[in-house]
PDB file of C-alpha atoms in Angstrom:
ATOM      1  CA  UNK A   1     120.336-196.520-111.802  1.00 53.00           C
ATOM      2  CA  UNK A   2     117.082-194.553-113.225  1.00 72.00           C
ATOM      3  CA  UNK A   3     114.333-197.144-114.247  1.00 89.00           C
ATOM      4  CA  UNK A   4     112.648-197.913-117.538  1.00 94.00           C
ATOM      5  CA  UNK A   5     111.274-194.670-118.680  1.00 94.00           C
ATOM      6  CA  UNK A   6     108.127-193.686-120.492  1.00 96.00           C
ATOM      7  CA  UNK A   7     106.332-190.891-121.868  1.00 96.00           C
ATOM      8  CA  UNK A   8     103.966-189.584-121.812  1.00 97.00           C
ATOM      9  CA  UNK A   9     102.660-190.976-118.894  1.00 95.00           C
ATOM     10  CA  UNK A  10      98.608-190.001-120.179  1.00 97.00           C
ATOM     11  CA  UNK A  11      98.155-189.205-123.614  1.00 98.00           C
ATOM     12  CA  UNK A  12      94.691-188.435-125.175  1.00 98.00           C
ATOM     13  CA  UNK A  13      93.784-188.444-128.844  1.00 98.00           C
ATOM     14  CA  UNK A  14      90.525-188.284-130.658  1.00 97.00           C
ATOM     15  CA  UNK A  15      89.794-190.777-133.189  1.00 97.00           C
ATOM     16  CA  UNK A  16      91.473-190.818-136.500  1.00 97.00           C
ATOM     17  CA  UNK A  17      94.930-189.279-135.056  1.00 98.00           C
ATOM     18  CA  UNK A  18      98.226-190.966-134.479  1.00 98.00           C
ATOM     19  CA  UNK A  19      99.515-191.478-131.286  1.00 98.00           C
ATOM     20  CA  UNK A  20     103.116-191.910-130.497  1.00 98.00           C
ATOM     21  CA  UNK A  21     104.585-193.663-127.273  1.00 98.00           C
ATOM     22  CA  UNK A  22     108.279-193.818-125.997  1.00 98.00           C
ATOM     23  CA  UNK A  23     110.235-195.765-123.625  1.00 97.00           C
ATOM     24  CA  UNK A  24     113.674-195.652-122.715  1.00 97.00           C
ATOM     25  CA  UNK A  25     115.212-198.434-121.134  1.00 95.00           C
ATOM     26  CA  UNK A  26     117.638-199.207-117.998  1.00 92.00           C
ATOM     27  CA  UNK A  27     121.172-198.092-118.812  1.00 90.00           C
ATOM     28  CA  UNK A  28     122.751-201.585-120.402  1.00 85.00           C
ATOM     29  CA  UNK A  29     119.706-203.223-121.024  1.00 88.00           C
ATOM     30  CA  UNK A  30     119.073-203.618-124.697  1.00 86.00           C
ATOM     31  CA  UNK A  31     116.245-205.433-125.150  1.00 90.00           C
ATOM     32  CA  UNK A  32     112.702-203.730-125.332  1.00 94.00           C
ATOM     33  CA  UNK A  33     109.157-205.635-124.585  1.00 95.00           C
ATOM     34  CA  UNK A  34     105.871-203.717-125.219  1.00 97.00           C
ATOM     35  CA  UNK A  35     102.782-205.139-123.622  1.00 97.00           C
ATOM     36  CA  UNK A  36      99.112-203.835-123.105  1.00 96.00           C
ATOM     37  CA  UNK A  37      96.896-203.713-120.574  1.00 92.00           C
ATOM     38  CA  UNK A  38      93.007-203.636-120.999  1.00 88.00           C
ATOM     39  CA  UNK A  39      91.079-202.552-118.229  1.00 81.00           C
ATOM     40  CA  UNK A  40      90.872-205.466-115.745  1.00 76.00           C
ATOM     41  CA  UNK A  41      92.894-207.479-117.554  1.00 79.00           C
ATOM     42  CA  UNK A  42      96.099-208.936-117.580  1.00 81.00           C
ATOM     43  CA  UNK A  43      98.897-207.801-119.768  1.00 91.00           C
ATOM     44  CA  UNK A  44      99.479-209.215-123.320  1.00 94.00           C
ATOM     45  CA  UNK A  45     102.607-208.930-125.493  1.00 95.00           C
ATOM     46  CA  UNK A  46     103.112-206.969-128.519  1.00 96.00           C
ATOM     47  CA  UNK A  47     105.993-207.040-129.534  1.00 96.00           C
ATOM     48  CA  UNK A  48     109.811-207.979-128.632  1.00 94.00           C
ATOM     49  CA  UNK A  49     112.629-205.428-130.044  1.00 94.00           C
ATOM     50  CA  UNK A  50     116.672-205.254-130.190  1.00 91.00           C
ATOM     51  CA  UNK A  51     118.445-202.226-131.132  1.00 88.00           C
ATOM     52  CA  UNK A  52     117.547-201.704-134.617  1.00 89.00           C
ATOM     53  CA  UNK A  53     115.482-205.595-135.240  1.00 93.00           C
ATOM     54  CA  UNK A  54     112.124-206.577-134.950  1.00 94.00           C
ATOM     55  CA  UNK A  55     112.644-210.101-132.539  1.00 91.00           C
ATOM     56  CA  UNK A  56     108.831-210.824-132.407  1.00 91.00           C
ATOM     57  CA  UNK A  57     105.953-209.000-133.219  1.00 94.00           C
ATOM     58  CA  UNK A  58     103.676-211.765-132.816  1.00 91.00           C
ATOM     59  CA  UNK A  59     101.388-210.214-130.659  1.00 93.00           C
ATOM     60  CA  UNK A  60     101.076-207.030-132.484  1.00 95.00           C
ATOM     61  CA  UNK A  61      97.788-205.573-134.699  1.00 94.00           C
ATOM     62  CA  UNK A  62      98.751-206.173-138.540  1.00 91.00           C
ATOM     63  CA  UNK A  63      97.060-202.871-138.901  1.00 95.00           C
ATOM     64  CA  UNK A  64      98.176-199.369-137.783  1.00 97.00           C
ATOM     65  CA  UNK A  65     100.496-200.270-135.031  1.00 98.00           C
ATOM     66  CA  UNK A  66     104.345-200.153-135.901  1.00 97.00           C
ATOM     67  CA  UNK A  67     106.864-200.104-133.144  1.00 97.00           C
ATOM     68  CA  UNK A  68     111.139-199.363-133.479  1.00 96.00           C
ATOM     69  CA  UNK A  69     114.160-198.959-131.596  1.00 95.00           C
ATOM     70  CA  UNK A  70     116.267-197.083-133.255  1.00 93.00           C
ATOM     71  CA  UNK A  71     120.248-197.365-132.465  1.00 89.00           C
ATOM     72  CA  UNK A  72     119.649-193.886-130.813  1.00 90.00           C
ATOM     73  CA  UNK A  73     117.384-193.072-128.856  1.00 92.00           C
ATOM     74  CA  UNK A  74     113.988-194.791-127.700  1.00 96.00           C
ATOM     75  CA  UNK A  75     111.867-197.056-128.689  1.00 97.00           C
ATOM     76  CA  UNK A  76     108.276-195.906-130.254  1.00 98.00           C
ATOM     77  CA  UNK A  77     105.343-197.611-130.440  1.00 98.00           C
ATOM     78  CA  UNK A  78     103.243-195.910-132.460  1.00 98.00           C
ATOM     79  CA  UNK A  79      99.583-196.122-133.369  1.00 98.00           C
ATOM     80  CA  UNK A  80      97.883-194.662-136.489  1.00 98.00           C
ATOM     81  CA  UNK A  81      94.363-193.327-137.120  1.00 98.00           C
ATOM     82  CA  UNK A  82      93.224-194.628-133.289  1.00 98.00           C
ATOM     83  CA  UNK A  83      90.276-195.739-132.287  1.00 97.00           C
ATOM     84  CA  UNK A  84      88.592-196.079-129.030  1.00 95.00           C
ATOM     85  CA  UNK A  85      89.378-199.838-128.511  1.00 94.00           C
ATOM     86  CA  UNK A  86      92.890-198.426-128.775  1.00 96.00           C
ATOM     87  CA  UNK A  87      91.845-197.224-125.344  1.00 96.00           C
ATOM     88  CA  UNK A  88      94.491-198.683-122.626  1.00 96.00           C
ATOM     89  CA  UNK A  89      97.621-198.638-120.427  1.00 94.00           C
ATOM     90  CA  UNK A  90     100.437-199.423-122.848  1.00 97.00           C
ATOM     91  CA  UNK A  91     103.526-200.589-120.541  1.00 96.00           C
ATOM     92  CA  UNK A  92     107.514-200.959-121.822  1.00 96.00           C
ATOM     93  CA  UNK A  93     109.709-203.572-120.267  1.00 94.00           C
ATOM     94  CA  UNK A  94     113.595-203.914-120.758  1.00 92.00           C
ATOM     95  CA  UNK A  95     115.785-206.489-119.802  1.00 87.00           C
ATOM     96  CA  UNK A  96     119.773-207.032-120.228  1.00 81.00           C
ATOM     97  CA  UNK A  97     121.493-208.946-122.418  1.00 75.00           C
ATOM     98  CA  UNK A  98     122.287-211.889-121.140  1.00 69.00           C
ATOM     99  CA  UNK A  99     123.666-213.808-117.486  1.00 60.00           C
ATOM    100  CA  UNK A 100     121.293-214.876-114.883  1.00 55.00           C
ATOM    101  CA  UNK A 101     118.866-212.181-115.219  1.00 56.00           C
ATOM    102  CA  UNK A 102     118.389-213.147-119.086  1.00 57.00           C
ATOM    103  CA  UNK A 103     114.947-213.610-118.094  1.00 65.00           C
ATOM    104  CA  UNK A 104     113.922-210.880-115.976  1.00 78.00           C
ATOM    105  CA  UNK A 105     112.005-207.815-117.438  1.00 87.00           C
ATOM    106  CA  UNK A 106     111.501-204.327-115.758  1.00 89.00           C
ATOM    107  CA  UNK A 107     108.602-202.337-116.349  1.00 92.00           C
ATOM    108  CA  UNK A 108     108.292-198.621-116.883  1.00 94.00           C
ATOM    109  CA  UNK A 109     104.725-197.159-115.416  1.00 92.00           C
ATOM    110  CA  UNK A 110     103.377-197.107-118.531  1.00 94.00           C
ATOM    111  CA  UNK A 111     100.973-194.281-121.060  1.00 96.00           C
ATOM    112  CA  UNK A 112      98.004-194.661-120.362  1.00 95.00           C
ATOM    113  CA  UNK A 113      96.467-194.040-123.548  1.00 97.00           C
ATOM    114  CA  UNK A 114      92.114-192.227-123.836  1.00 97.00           C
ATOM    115  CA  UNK A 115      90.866-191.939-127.524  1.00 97.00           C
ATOM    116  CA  UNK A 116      87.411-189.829-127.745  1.00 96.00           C
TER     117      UNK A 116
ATOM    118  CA  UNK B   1     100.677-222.551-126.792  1.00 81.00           C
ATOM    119  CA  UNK B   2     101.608-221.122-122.717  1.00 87.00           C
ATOM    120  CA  UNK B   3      98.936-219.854-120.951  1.00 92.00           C
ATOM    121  CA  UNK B   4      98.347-219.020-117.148  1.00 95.00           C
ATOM    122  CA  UNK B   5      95.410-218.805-115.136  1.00 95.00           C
ATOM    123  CA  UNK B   6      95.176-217.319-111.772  1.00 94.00           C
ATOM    124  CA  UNK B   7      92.452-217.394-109.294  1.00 88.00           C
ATOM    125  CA  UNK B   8      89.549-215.016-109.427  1.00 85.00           C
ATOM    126  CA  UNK B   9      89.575-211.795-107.244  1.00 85.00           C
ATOM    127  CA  UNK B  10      88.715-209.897-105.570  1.00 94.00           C
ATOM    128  CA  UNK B  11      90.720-211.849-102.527  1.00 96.00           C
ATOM    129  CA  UNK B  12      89.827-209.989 -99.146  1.00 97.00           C
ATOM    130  CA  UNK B  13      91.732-210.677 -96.081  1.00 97.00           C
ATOM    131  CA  UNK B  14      92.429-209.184 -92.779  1.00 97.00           C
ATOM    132  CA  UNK B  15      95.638-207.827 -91.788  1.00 97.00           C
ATOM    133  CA  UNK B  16      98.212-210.627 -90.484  1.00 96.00           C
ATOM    134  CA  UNK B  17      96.025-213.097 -92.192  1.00 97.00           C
ATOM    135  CA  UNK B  18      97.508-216.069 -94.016  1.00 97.00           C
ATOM    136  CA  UNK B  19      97.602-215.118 -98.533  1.00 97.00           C
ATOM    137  CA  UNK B  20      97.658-217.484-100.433  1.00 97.00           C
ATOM    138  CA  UNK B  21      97.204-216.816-104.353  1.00 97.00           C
ATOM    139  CA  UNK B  22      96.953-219.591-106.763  1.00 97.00           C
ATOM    140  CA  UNK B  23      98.784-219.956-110.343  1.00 97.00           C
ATOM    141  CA  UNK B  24      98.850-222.625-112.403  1.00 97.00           C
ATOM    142  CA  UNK B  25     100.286-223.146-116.039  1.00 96.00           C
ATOM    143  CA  UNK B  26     100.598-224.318-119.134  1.00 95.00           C
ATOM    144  CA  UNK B  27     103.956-224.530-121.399  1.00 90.00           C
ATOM    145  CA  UNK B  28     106.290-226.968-123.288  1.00 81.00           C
ATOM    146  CA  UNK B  29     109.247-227.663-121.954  1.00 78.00           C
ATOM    147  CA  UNK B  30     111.035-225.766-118.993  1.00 83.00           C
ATOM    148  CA  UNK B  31     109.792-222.071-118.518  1.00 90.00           C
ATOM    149  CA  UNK B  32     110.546-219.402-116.128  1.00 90.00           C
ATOM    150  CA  UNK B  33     107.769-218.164-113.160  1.00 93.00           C
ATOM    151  CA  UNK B  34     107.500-215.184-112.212  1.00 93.00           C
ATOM    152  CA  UNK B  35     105.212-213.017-109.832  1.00 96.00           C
ATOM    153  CA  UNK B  36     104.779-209.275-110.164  1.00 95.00           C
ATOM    154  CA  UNK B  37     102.533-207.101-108.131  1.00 96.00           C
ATOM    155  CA  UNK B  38     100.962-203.485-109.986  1.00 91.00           C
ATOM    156  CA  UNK B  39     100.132-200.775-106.958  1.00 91.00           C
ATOM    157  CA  UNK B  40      97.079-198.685-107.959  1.00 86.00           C
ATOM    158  CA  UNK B  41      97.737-196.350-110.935  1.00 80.00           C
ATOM    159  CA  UNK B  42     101.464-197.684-111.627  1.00 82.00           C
ATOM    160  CA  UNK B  43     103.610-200.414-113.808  1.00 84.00           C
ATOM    161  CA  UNK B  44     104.344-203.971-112.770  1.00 89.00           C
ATOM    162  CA  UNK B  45     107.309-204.880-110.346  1.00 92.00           C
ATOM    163  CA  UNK B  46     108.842-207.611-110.226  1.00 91.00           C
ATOM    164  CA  UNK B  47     107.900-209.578-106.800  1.00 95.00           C
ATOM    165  CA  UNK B  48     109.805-212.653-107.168  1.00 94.00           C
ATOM    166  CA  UNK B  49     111.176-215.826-109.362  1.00 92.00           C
ATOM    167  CA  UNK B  50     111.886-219.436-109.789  1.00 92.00           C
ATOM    168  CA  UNK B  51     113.689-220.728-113.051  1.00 87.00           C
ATOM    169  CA  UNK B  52     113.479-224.513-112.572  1.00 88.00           C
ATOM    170  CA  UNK B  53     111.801-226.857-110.653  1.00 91.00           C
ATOM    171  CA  UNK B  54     111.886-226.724-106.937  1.00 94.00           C
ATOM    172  CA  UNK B  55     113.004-223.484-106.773  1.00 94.00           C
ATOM    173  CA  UNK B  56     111.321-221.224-104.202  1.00 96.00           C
ATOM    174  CA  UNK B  57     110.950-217.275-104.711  1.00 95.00           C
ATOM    175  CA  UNK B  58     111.122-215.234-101.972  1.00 96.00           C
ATOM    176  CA  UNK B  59     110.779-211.455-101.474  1.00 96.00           C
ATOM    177  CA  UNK B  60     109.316-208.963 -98.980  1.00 95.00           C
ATOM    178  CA  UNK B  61     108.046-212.296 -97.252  1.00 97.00           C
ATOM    179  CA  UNK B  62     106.014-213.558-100.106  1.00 98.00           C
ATOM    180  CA  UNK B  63     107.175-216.961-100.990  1.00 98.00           C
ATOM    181  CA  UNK B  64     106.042-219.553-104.386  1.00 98.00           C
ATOM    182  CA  UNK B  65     107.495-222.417-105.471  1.00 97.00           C
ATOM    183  CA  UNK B  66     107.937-223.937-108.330  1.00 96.00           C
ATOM    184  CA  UNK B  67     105.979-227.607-108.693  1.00 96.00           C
ATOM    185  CA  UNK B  68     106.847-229.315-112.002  1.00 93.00           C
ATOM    186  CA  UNK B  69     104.637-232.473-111.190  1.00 94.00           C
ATOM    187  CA  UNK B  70     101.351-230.456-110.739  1.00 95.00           C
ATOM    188  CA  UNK B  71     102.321-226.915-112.851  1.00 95.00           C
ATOM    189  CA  UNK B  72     101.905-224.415-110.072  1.00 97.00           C
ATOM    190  CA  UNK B  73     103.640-221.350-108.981  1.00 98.00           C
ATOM    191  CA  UNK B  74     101.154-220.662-106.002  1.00 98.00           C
ATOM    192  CA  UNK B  75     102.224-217.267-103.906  1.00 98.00           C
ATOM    193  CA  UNK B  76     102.055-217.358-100.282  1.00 98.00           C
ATOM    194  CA  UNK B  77     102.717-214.798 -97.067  1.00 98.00           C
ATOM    195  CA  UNK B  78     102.055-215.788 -93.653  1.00 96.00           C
ATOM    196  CA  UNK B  79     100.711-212.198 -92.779  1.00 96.00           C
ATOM    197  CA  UNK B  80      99.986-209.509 -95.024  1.00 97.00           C
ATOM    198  CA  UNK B  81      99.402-206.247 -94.683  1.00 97.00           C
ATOM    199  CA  UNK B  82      97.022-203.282 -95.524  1.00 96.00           C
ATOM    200  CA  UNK B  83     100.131-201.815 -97.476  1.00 95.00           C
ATOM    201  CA  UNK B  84      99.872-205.441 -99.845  1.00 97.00           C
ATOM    202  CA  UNK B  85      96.679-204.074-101.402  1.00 96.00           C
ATOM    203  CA  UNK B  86      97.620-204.279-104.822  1.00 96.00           C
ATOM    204  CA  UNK B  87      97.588-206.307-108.166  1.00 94.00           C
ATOM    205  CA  UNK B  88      99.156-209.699-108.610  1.00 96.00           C
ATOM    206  CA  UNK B  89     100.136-210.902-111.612  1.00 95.00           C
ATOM    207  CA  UNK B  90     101.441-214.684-112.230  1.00 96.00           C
ATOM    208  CA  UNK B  91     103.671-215.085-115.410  1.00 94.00           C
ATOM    209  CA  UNK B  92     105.710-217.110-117.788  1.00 93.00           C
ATOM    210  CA  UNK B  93     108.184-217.031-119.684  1.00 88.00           C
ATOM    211  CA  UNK B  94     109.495-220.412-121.907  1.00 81.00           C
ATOM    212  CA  UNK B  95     113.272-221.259-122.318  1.00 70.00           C
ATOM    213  CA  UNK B  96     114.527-221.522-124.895  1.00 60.00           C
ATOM    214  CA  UNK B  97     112.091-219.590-127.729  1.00 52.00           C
ATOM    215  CA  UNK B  98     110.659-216.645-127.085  1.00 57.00           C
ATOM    216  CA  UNK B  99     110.850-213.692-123.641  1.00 78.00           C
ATOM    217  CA  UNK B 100     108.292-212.658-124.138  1.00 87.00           C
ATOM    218  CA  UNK B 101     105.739-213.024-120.669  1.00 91.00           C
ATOM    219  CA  UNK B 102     102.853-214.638-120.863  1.00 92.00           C
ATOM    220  CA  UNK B 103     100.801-212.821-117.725  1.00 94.00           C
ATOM    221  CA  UNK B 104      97.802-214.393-115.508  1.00 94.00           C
ATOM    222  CA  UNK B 105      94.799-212.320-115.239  1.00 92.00           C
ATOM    223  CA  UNK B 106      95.438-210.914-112.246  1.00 93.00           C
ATOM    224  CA  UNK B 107      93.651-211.258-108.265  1.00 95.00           C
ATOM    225  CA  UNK B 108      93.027-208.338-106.770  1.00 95.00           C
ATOM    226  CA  UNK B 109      93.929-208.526-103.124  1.00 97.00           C
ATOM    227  CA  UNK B 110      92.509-206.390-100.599  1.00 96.00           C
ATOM    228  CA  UNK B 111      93.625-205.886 -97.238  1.00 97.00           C
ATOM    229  CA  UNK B 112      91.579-204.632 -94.499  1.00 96.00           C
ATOM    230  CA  UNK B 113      93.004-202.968 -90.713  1.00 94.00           C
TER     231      UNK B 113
END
C-alpha cells in the first residue's frame, strides 16, 4: 500500500509567482491535512479537507493561499504571488474515514518550498 | 485553546543510555496523544499512541503513557541507539471537534557511539 504522496518534493519560485503543491493520499483514506513546517519549528495546521469540502481552514493565511481536493485527483495547496516568508517544508497528511484509526494521520515527505 | 510543549533540545545521550523526552499538554476534554519522530530531510512518522487515559504506547521500544491527573505524554526507551537520532514531535489531537494535530516543538535527540 504506496504512502501519502507529494510533489514536488523541492520547488523554488522567485517572488511574485504562484506556487502549486500536490498530495495524493493512501488508497481509502479520504481525508486530507496540510500542515507547515518553519525551520526549527514544529508543524502547524492549515487546513483540514474532504473530497470536494473545506472541513477547517482555520489555520490557513486569509491571503493568497487556497487549497482543494477535488473528487479526482489530488489535493492542491496553492500559493499566489509568494514571498520569502512563504519559505518552508509544506507536509500532507491523510487519514481514513472512520474505525479505530479515526485519529491517526500519515504524512507524505513533504515540498520543501525556497522563494528568492 | 490545545497547546503542547515539549522539552528543549538538543538532548544528547550515549548509545544504550536511558531517553526520556518530556510532553505535557493542554486541551478540553479527552484528546488523543500521539508521538512522531521526522529522520533528517524527511516527513513525520507516526511513533506511537494513546487515546485515553492510562493507555501506554509502545513501538520500536519507545514507550509513553498517558497521565490524565498531571497532562503528560512523556516518551521513554531504556536504550537508544545512534540510529534514534532524529526529530520528536509530541502531538494532540481533541475528540470530539476538530483532527486536526496540534504538534510540540520538537527535541532534537542526538545519539552518540
Amino acid at each position: 500500500n504506496a504512502g501519502v504522496m507529494q510533489n514536488p518534493r523541492h520547488l523554488v519560485r522567485r517572488r511574485g509567482q504562484e506556487a502549486r503543491l500536490r498530495c495524493s493520499p493512501m488508497k481509502g483514506h479520504s481525508h486530507v491535512y496540510w500542515y507547515r513546517q518553519l525551520p526549527e519549528e514544529g508543524l502547524k495546521f492549515m487546513v483540514y479537507l474532504q473530497k470536494e469540502n473545506i472541513i477547517d481552514e482555520s489555520g490557513m493565511p486569509k491571503e493568497r493561499f487556497s487549497a482543494e481536493f477535488p473528487k479526482e485527483g489530488p489535493s492542491i495547496l496553492r500559493i499566489q504571488q509568494v514571498v520569502r516568508g512563504d519559505s518552508a517544508a509544506y507536509f500532507c497528511a491523510s487519514s481514513p474515514p472512520g474505525g479505530s484509526a479515526l485519529y491517526e494521520q500519515y504524512f507524505g515527505p513533504g515540498t520543501r518550498l525556497t522563494v528568492t | 485553546g490545545n497547546s503542547v510543549t515539549q522539552m528543549e533540545g538538543p538532548v544528547t545521550l550515549s548509545e544504550e543510555a536511558f531517553l526520556t523526552i518530556n510532553c505535557t499538554y493542554t486541551a478540553t476534554g479527552y484528546p488523543s496523544l500521539f508521538w512522531y519522530v521526522q529522520y533528517p530531510g524527511e516527513g513525520l512518522q507516526l511513533l506511537l499512541k494513546a487515546t485515553k487515559a492510562d493507555d501506554k504506547g509502545s513501538n520500536k521500544g519507545f514507550e509513553a503513557t498517558y497521565r490524565k491527573e498531571t497532562t503528560s505524554f512523556h516518551l521513554e526507551k531504556g536504550s537508544v541507539q545512534v540510529s534514534d537520532s532524529a526529530v520528536y514531535f509530541c502531538a494532540l489531537t481533541p475528540r470530539p471537534g476538530r483532527r486536526a494535530l496540534t504538534f510540540g516543538s520538537g527535541t532534537r535527540l542526538q545519539v552518540q557511539p
